[in-house]
XYZ file of C-alpha atoms in Angstrom:
636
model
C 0.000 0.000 0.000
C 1.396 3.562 -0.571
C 1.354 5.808 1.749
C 0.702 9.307 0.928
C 1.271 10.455 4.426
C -1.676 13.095 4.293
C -1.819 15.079 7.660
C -4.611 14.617 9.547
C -7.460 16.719 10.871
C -9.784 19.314 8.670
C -8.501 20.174 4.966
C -8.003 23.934 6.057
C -5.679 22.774 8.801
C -3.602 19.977 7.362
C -0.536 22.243 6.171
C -0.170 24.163 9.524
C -0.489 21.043 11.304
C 2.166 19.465 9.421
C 4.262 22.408 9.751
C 3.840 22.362 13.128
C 4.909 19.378 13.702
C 7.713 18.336 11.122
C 11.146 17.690 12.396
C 14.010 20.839 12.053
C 17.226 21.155 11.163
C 19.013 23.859 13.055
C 21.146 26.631 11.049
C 24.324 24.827 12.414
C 23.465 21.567 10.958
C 22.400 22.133 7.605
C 25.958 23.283 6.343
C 26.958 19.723 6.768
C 24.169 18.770 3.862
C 24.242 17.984 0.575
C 21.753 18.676 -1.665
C 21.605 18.028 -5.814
C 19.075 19.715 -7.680
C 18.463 18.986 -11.452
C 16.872 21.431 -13.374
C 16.763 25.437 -13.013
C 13.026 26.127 -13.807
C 10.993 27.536 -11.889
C 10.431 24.540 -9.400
C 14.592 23.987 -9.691
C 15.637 27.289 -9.408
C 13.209 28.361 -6.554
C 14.081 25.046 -4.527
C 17.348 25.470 -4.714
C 17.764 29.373 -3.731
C 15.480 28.757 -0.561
C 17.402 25.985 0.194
C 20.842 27.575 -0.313
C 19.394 30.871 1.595
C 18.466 28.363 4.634
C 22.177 27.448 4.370
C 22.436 23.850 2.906
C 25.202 23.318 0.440
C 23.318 23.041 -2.563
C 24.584 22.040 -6.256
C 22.202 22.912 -9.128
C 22.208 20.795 -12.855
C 21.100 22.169 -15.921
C 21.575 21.197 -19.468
C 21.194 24.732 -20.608
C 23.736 27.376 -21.212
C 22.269 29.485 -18.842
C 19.532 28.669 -16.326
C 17.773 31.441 -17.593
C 16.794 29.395 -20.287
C 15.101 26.823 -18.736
C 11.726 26.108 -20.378
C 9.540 28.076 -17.798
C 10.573 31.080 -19.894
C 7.869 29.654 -22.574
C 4.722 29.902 -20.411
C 2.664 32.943 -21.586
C -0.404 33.773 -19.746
C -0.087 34.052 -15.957
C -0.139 32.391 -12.879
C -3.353 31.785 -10.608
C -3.869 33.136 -6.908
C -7.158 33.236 -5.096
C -6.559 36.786 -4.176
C -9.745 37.829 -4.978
C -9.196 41.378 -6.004
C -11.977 41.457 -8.514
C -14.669 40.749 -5.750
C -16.403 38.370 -7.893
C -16.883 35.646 -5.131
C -12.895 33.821 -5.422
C -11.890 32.161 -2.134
C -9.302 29.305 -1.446
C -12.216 26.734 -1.660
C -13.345 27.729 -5.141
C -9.720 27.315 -6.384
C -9.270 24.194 -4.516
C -12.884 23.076 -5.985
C -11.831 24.655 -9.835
C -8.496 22.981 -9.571
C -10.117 19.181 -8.202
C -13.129 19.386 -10.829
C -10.929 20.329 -13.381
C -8.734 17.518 -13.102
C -12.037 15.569 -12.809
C -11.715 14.797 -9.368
C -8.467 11.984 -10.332
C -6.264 14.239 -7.332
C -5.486 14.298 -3.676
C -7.448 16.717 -2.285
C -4.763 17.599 0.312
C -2.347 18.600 -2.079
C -5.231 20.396 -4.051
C -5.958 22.565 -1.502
C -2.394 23.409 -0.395
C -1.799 24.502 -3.858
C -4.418 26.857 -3.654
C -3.797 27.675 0.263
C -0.536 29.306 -0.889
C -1.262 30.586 -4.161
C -1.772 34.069 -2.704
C 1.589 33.913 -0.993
C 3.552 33.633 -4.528
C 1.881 36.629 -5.456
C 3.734 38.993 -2.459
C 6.574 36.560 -3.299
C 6.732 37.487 -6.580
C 5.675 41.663 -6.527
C 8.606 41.675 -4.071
C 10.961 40.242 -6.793
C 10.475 42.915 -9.319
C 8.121 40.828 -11.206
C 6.010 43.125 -13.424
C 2.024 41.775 -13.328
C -0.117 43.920 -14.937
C -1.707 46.446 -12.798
C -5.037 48.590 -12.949
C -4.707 52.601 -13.491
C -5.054 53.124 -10.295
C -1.973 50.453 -9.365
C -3.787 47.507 -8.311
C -2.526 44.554 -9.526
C -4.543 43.060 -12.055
C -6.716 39.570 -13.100
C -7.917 38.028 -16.290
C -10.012 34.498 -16.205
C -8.620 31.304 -17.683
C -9.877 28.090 -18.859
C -12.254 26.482 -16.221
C -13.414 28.887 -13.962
C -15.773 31.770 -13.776
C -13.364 34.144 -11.858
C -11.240 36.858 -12.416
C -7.604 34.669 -10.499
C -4.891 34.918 -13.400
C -1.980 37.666 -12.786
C 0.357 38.274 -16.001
C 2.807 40.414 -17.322
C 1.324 40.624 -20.930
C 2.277 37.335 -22.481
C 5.545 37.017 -20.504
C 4.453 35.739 -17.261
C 6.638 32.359 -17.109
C 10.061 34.330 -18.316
C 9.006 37.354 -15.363
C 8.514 34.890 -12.762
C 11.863 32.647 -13.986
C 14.120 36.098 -13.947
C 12.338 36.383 -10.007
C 13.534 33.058 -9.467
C 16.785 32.991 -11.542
C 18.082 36.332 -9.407
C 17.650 34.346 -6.025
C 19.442 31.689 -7.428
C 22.324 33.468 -8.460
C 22.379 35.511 -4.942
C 23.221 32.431 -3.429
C 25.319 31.367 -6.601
C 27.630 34.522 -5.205
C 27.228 33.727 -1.483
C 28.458 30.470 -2.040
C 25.552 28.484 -0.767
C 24.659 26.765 -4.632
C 27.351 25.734 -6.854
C 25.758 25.981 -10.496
C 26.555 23.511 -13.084
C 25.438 24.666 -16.893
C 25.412 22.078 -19.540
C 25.680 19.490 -17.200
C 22.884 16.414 -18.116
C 22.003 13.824 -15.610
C 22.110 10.730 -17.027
C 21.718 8.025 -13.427
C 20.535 8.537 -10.267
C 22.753 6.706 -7.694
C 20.903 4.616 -4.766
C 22.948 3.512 -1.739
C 21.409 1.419 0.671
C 17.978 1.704 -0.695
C 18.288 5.994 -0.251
C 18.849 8.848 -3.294
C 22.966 9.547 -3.104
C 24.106 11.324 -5.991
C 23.933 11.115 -9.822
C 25.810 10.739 -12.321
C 26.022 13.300 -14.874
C 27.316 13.831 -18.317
C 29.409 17.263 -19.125
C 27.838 18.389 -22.247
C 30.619 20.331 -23.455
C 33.768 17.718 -22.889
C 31.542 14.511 -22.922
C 33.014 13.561 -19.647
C 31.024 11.492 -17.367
C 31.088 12.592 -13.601
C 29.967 11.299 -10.367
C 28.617 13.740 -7.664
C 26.788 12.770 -4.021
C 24.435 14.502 -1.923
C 22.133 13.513 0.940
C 19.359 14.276 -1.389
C 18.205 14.623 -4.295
C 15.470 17.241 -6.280
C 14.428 16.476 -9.772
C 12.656 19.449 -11.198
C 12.876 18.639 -14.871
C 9.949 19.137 -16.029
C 7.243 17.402 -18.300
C 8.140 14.882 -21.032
C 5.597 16.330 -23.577
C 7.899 16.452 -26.309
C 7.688 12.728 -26.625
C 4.550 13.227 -29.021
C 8.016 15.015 -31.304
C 5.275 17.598 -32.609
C 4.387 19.840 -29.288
C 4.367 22.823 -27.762
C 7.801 22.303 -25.713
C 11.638 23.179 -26.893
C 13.478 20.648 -28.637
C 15.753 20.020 -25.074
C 12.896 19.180 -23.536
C 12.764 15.685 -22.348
C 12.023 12.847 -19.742
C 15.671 10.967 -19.085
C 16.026 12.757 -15.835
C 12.504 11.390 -13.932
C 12.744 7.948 -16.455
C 16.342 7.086 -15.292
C 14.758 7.291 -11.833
C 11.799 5.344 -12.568
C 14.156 2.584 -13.342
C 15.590 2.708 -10.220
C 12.635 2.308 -8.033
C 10.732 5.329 -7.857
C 7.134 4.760 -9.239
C 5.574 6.666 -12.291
C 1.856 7.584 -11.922
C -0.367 8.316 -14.232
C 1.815 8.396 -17.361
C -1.037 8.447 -20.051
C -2.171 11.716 -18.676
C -1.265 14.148 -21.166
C -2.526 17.840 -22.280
C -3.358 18.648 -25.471
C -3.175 22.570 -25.415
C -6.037 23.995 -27.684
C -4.535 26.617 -29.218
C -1.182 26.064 -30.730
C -0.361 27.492 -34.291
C -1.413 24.449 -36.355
C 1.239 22.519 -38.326
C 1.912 23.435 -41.627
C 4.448 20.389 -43.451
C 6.722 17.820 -42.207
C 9.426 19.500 -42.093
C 8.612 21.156 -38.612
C 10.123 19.817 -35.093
C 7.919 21.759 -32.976
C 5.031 23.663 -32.872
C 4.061 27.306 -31.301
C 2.032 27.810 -28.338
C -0.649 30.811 -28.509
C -1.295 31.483 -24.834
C -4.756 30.663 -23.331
C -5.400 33.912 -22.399
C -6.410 34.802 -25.503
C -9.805 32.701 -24.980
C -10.587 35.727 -22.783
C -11.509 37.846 -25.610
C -10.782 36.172 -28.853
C -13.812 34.066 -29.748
C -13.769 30.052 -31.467
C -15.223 29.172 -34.313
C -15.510 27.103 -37.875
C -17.487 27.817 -40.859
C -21.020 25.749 -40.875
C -20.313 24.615 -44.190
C -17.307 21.745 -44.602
C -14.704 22.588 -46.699
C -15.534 26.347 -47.044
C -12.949 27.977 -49.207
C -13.585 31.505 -48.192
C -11.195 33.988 -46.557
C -13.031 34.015 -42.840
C -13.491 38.393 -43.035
C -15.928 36.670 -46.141
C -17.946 34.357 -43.950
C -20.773 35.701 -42.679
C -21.725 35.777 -39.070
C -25.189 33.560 -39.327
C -22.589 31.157 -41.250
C -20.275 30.708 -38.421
C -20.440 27.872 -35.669
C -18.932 29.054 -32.539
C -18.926 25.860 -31.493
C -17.706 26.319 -27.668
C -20.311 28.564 -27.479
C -22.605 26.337 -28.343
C -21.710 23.013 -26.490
C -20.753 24.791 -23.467
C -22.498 28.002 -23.203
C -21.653 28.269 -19.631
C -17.791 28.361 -20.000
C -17.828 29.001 -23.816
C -14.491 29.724 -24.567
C -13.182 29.464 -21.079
C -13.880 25.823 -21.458
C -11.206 23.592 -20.092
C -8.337 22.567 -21.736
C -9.420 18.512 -22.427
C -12.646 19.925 -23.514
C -11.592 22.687 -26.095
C -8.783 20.248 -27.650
C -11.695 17.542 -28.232
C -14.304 19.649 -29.419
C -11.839 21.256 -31.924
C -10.605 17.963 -32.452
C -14.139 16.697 -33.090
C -15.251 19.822 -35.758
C -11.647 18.914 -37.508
C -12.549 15.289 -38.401
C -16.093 16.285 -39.388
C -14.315 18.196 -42.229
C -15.076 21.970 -41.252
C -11.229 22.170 -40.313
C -9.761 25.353 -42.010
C -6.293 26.641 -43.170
C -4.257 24.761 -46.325
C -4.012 21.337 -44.437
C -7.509 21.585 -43.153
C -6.169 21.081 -39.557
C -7.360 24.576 -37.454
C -10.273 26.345 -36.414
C -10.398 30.143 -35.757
C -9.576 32.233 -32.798
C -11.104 35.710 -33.293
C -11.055 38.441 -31.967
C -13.454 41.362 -34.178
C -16.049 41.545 -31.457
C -13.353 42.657 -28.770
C -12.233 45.036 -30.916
C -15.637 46.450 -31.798
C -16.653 46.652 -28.305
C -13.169 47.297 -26.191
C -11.029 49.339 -29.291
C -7.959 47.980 -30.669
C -5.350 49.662 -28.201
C -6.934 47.633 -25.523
C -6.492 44.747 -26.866
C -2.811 45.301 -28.486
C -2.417 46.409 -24.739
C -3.362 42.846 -23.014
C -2.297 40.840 -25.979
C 0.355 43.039 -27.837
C 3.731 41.065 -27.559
C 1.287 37.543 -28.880
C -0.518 39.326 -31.493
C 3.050 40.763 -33.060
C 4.286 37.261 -32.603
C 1.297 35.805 -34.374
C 2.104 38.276 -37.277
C 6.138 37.366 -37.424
C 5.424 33.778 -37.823
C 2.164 33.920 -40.220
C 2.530 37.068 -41.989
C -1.603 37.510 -40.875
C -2.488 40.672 -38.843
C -4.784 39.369 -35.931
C -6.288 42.751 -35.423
C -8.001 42.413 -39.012
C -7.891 38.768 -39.456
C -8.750 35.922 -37.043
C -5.867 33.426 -35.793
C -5.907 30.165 -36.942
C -5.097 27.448 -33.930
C -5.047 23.735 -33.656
C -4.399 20.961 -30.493
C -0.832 20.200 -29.897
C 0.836 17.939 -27.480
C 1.889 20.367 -24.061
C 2.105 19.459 -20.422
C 2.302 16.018 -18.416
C 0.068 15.377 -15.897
C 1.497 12.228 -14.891
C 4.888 12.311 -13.555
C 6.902 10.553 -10.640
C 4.522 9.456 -7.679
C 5.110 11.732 -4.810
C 3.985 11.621 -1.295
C 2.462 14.470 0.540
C 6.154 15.502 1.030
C 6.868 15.399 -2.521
C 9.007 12.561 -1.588
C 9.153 9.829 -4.286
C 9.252 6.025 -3.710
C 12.797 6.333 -3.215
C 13.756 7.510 0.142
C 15.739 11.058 -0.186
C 14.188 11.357 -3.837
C 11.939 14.419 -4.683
C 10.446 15.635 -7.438
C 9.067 18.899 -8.011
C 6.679 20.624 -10.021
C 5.317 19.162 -13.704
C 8.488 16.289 -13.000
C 5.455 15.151 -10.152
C 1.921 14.176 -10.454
C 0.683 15.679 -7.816
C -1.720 18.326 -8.193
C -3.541 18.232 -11.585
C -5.437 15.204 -11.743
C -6.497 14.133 -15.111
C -6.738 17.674 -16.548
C -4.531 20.765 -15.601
C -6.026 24.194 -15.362
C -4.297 26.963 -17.289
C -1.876 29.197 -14.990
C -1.882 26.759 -12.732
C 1.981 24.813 -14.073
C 3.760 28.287 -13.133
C 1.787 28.286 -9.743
C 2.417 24.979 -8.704
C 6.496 25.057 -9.484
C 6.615 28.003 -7.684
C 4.779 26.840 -4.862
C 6.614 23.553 -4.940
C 10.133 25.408 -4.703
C 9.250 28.316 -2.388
C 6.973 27.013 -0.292
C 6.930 22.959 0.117
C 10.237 21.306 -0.472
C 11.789 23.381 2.027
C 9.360 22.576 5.161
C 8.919 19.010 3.816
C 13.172 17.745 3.209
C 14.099 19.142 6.565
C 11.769 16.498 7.631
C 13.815 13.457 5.981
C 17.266 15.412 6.580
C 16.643 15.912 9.993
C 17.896 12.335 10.418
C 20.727 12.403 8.085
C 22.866 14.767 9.911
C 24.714 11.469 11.065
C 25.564 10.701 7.973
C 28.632 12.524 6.946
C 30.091 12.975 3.921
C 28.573 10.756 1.016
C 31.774 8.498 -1.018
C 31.653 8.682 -4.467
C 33.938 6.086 -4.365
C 31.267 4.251 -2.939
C 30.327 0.673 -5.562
C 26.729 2.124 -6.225
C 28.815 5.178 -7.803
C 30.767 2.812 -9.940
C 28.156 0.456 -11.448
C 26.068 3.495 -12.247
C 28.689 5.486 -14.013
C 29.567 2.113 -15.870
C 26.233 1.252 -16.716
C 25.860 4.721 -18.257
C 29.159 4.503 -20.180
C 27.818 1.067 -21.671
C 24.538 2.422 -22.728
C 26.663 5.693 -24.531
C 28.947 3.031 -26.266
C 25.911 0.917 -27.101
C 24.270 3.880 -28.651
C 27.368 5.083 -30.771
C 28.451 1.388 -32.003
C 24.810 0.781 -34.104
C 25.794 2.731 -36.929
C 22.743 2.028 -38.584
C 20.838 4.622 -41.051
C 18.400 6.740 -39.673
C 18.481 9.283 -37.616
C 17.193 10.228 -33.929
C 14.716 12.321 -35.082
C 13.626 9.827 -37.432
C 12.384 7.331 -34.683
C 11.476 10.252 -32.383
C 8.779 11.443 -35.183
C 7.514 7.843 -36.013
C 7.233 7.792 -32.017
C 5.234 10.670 -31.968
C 2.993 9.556 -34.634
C 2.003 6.559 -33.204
C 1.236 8.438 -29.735
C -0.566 11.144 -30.850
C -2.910 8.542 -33.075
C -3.754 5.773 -30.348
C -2.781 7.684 -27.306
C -3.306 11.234 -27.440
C -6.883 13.220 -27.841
C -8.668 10.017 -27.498
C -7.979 6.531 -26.876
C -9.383 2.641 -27.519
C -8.714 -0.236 -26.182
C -7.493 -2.014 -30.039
C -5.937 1.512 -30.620
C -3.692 0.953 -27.357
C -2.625 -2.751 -28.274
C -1.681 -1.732 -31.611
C 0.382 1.126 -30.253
C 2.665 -1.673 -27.944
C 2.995 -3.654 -30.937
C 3.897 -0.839 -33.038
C 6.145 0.725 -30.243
C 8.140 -2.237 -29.263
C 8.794 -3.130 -33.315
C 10.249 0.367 -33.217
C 12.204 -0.226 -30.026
C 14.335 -3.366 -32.408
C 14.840 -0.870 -35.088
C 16.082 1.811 -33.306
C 18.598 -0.588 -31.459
C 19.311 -1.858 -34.970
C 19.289 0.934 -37.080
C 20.015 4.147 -35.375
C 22.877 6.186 -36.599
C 25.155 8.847 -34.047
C 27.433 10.358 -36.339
C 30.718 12.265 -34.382
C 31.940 10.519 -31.126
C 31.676 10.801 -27.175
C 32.925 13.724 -26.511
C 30.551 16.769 -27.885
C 27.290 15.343 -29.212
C 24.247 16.626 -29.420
C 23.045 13.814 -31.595
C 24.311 11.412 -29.023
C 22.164 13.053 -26.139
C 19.055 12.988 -28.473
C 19.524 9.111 -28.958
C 19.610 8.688 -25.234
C 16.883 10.850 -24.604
C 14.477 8.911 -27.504
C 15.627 5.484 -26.062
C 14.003 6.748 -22.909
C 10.626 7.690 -25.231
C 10.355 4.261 -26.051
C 10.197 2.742 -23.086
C 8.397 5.505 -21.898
C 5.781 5.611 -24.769
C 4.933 1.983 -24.310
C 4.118 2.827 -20.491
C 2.172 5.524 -21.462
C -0.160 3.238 -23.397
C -0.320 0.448 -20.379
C -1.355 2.896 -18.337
C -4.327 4.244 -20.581
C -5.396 0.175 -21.544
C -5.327 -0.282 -17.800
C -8.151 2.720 -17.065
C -11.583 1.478 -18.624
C -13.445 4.861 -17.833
C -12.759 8.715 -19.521
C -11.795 11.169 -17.851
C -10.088 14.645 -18.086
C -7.422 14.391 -20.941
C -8.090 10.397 -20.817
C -10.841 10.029 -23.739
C -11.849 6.279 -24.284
C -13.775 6.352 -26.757
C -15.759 3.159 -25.167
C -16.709 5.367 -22.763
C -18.438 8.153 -23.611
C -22.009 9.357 -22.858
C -24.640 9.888 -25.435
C -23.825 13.753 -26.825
C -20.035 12.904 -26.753
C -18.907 13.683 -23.165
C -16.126 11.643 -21.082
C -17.936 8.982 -18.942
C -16.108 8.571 -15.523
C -15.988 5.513 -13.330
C -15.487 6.483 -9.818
C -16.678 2.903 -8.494
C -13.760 1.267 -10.407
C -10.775 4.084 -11.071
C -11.032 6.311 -8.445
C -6.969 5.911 -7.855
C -3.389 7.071 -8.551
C -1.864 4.504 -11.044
C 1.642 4.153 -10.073
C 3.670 1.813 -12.298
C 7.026 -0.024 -11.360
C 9.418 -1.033 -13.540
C 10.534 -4.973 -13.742
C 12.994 -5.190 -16.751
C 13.826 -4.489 -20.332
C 10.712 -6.220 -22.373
C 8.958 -6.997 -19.015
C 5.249 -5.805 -18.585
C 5.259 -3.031 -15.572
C 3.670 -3.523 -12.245
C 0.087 -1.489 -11.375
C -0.052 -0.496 -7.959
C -2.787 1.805 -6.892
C -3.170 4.721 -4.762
C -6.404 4.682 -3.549
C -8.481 8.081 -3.618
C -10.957 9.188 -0.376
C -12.827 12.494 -0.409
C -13.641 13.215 2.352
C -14.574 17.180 1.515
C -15.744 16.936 -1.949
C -18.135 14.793 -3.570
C -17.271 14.063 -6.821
C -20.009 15.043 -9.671
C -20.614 14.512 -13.361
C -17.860 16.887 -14.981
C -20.116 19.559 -16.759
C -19.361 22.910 -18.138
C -22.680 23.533 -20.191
């Protein structure tokens, strides 16, 4: 049985009262402990300057030439507090009750509600950064609404919001960079964790720029890698985006829960040839004003400024007249999704539906708009050559944010002992579904807030410790079993490429396990999956050598897909129900809607790994609410 080790007592108390009770480590102590953190996002680079302010001797990993370029930088339209500055009825239960519905009630509610419990504390975190939210005239800070709920909770800085809150986060983790309390390693890749006596000890990482392999130890360790989105090849994530970090660990004990629970982000610039690697992300907070729609006629040829308004389906508005636009996520992707296979798909490949935004403009006047949407709208233009002030956008799906992730406790403590993994490289707090501008919220949170009550907890008890040997045999077979698998990877030789299997990867995924699912679909996609696993290993080709290779770090990084991929497809055969972003098409309700089963699936999956070519182990987390009841998932 796993234990989640949820405080007890009422859901408004449980965070104090595990505060109040977790075990210290006193200000002498914690300069005799090590602590490795991977990644320099926001979760990473938060994490690691509270815990370097708190004095721990902290060393920070990123593969990136700066960690200022850490993928957090992409996310565009804000971050969600229940601050409730527009007086339209927010509280710290509606966001808890938002964020639980929206992930169709597939979430802890204990970590739900913490999320929301310290929302508004990022906020004064983050104004006393520097970080620029937009503000009212009179110098309030300001809200927009996202996707999923019916208030006003969203603060942004224009279309910026993830690269203001990372520059926040990046300055008070080069403060302690220059105190000396985090030693930052750039272009460093972890490649192995190390596990000593059953506890996280160190990794092993690979020096991007020489290709040497190194060994480093701590008393713990913080993954904070992110999401591994890009496995779908085609999404909204940079091309260094990937898994390896929280997949090396899942092969080392530490559990992987709900895998198959992907986003598909509704409105991403829709693909225009096979030449392209990745795909732009229009930021959701354009639903606020821009307005979705196809024509009623399928394959209508017209320039959209020619279709007339009685000849438009606004289709959100239709199915969902509640929400509308603001539907969630899952539910815009499908229905969009849904008008696209019926044939009423516009643009040259027929593959996007309209985002427009003539009404606001009409009613609000263009400088209002340009000022809330500006920097988008003149990136719009650079990419399309279409003015979206006398035009509307065209958008399509694309691949964008993992749900599923390692299985974490309450303490964000993995399976492993001394193993912790932080924002979107957990599972925690999303469910089936994530909420927009709530990723940025719960990294930060994660970072600021949790990891650095919740590892004073386990390090309390490895003061006694000492110093960890890297000389230590767990070191030695890791950075050997790394080596082989780099050798392995350079001696095929075959003829294709990385990208090659990473886009007949995606393919696969995106057809039987992305927008919707089946239960042939899912069998096909092991079969197809594993036949591309013995090509790969038999027909890859790494041209250069060890030493500096970006090629060679791609092949490692797709090697991980596959195994991943396949897992991802278990895990969605496994669930015979819909919900959130999992769409069975077995089980749906009569007008099209997900069908949940809360008799049968009302848990965590979290998924062990036995061996190369072995079938994973299920083992399930059950789910009690004890302060919600769960409900049929409308938005109409």
């Amino acid at each position: 049985m796993l234990d989640a080790k949820i405080p007890q007592g009422p859901l408004e108390e449980k965070w104090n009262n595990y505060k109040a009770h977790a075990k210290l480590v006193n200000p002498a102590n914690r300069k005799k402990l090590d602590i490795i953190v991977v990644g320099t996002g926001l979760a990473g680079s938060s994490v690691a300057a509270s815990l370097g302010e708190m004095g721990y001797n902290v060393k920070s990993f990123c593969f990136q030439d700066s960690a200022r370029r850490a993928h957090s930088v992409a996310a565009q339209g804000g971050v969600n507090a229940c601050k409730n500055y527009k007086n339209d009825g927010d509280s710290v239960y509606r966001m808890f009750y938002d964020t639980i519905k929206g992930g169709d009630f597939r979430a802890r509610e204990a970590n739900v509600y913490r999320l929301a419990e310290c929302s508004a504390s990022l906020i004064d975190q983050a104004v006393a950064q520097g970080v620029p939210f937009g503000r009212e005239y009179g110098g309030y800070l300001n809200n927009r609404s996202f996707g999923g709920v019916q208030v006003s909770r969203t603060f942004y800085a224009r279309g910026q919001t993830g690269q203001q809150l990372l520059l926040g986060a990046y300055q008070a983790l080069m403060r302690q960079v220059h105190q000396g309390h985090v030693k930052l390693y750039t272009r460093h890749e972890m490649l192995d964790l190390v596990v000593m006596d059953g506890k996280a000890r160190g990794v092993i990482i690979r020096n991007m720029d020489t290709g040497a392999i190194e060994r480093h130890s701590a008393h713990a360790v913080v993954l904070a890698t992110g999401g591994f989105g890009k496995i779908y090849f085609l999404s909204t994530l940079a091309m260094g985006c990937n898994g390896s970090a929280i997949w090396r660990a899942h092969k080392k004990g530490a559990l992987m829960a709900n895998p198959s629970w992907t986003q598909i982000h509704p409105t991403s610039l829709p693909q225009s040839g096979e030449y392209q690697s990745k795909l732009t992300l229009m930021s959701e907070s354009l639903r606020n004003d821009g307005r979705i729609w196809v024509p009623k006629t399928q394959d209508d040829q017209r320039p959209p400024n020619q279709i007339p308004e009685e000849e438009r389906d606004y289709y959100l508005e239709r199915r969902y007249p509640a929400f509308g636009n603001l539907s969630p996520r899952d539910i815009a992707s499908r229905a969009a999704k849904e008008r696209i296979d019926a044939g009423y798909g516009i643009g040259p490949l027929k593959n996007a539906v309209y985002l427009d935004f003539s009404r606001a403009i009409r009613e609000q006047g263009e400088d209002k708009i340009r000022e809330k949407y500006g920097n988008l709208f003149r990136m719009y233009e650079k990419i399309t050559n279409v003015n979206a002030y006398t035009e509307p956008m065209r958008i399509s799906p694309a691949a964008h944010f993992s749900m599923g992730g390692l299985w974490v406790d309450y303490e964000l403590m993995t399976t492993i002992p001394g193993l912790y993994a932080l924002g979107e490289a957990n599972f925690a707090d999303h469910g089936a579904n994530r909420l927009g501008a709530n990723s940025l919220l719960q990294a930060s949170i994660d970072g600021y807030f949790i990891a650095p009550y919740t590892m004073a907890n386990y390090l309390a008890d490895e003061i006694k410790s000492g110093p960890i040997d890297i000389k230590h045999p767990a070191f030695e077979a890791a950075e050997r079993a790394v080596k082989e698998q780099l050798q392995l990877l350079m001696a095929i030789q075959g003829k294709e490429s990385t990208d090659y299997f990473h886009r007949k990867l995606g393919h696969i995924l995106y057809d039987k396990c992305g927008l919707s699912r089946s239960a042939a679909g899912l069998q096909a996609a092991i079969s197809d999956i594993r036949a591309l696993r013995t090509e790969f290993y038999n027909n890859l080709h790494v041209p250069g050598g060890l030493g500096l290779n970006a090629e060679l770090e791609k092949a490692g990084r797709v090697a991980d897909y596959l195994e991943l991929g396949e897992l991802m497809c278990y895990d969605a055969l496994t669930r015979n129900e819909s919900c959130g972003a999992h769409f069975r098409e077995e089980y749906q309700t009569q007008d099209g809607e997900a069908l949940r089963n809360d008799k049968d699936f009302s848990f965590i999956s979290a998924w062990a790994w036995t061996g190369n070519d072995q079938p994973p182990k299920l083992h399930m987390e059950p789910l009690h609410f004890e302060f919600v009841t769960p409900t049929v998932r409308s938005y109409k």
